[in-house]
Coordinates of C-alpha atoms in Angstrom, one line a residue:
M1 CA -35.3 -4.4 -8.6
E2 CA -34.3 -0.7 -8.4
Y3 CA -34.9 -0.8 -4.6
I4 CA -31.9 -3.1 -4.3
G5 CA -29.7 -0.4 -5.8
W6 CA -31.1 2.1 -3.3
I7 CA -30.4 -0.2 -0.4
G8 CA -26.8 -0.5 -1.6
A9 CA -26.5 3.3 -1.9
L10 CA -27.9 3.7 1.6
L11 CA -25.5 1.1 3.0
F12 CA -22.5 3.0 1.5
I13 CA -23.8 6.3 2.9
I14 CA -24.6 5.0 6.3
S15 CA -21.2 3.2 6.7
Y16 CA -19.3 6.3 5.6
L17 CA -21.4 8.6 7.9
L18 CA -20.9 6.3 10.9
L19 CA -17.2 6.2 10.1
S20 CA -17.0 10.0 9.8
L21 CA -18.8 10.5 13.1
D22 CA -16.6 8.0 14.9
Y23 CA -19.4 5.5 15.6
L24 CA -17.6 3.0 13.5
S25 CA -13.9 2.3 13.0
A26 CA -12.2 1.2 9.8
Q27 CA -10.3 -1.3 12.1
K28 CA -13.6 -3.2 12.8
Y29 CA -15.2 -5.6 10.4
L30 CA -18.7 -4.0 10.6
Y31 CA -17.6 -1.0 8.5
H32 CA -16.3 -3.3 5.8
L33 CA -19.2 -5.6 6.0
L34 CA -21.6 -2.7 5.3
N35 CA -19.5 -1.7 2.3
A36 CA -19.4 -5.3 1.0
L37 CA -23.2 -5.6 1.3
G38 CA -23.7 -2.2 -0.3
A39 CA -21.4 -3.1 -3.2
L40 CA -23.3 -6.4 -3.7
C41 CA -26.6 -4.6 -3.9
L42 CA -25.2 -2.1 -6.4
V43 CA -23.7 -4.9 -8.5
I44 CA -27.1 -6.6 -8.6
N45 CA -28.8 -3.4 -9.7
A46 CA -26.2 -2.7 -12.3
L47 CA -26.5 -6.2 -13.7
V48 CA -30.2 -5.6 -14.3
I49 CA -29.6 -2.4 -16.2
D50 CA -26.4 -3.6 -18.0
D51 CA -24.3 -0.8 -16.4
Y52 CA -20.8 -2.5 -16.8
P53 CA -18.6 0.3 -15.4
N54 CA -20.8 0.3 -12.3
I55 CA -20.6 -3.5 -12.1
F56 CA -16.8 -3.3 -12.3
V57 CA -16.3 -0.6 -9.7
N58 CA -18.6 -2.1 -7.2
A59 CA -17.4 -5.6 -7.7
V60 CA -13.8 -4.4 -7.0
W61 CA -15.0 -2.3 -4.0
G62 CA -16.9 -5.3 -2.6
L63 CA -13.9 -7.6 -3.0
I64 CA -11.7 -5.2 -1.2
A65 CA -14.3 -4.9 1.6
L66 CA -14.6 -8.7 1.8
V67 CA -10.8 -9.1 2.1
A68 CA -10.9 -6.5 4.9
V69 CA -13.7 -8.4 6.7
I70 CA -11.8 -11.7 6.5
K71 CA -8.6 -10.0 7.6
R72 CA -10.2 -8.4 10.6
M73 CA -12.0 -11.6 11.7
Q74 CA -8.8 -13.5 11.9
P75 CA -7.0 -13.5 15.2
T76 CA -3.9 -11.3 15.1
I77 CA -0.5 -12.9 15.8
K78 CA 1.3 -11.1 18.6
G79 CA 4.2 -8.9 17.4
K80 CA 3.4 -9.4 13.7
S81 CA 2.9 -6.3 11.6
R82 CA -0.2 -6.0 9.3
G83 CA 1.9 -4.2 6.8
K84 CA 0.2 -0.8 6.9
I85 CA 1.3 1.8 4.4

């Protein structure tokens, strides 16, 4: 099962690398999808080894990524702000 954790770690690294090199944009859902999948893999791995802090952090990270994926897949309403900080 450890390989699932390694896949999750690689997904995080790949998504951040592609973002940093401008191959991906944080405005597109693919970046957040890679993060959500990476978080899921790391949560699965952490469940197996009873690593509760890791479960918590990656579950929250994954939920944030899923919200971003859903938000980016929805059509934007013309003239409506997305509430950026």
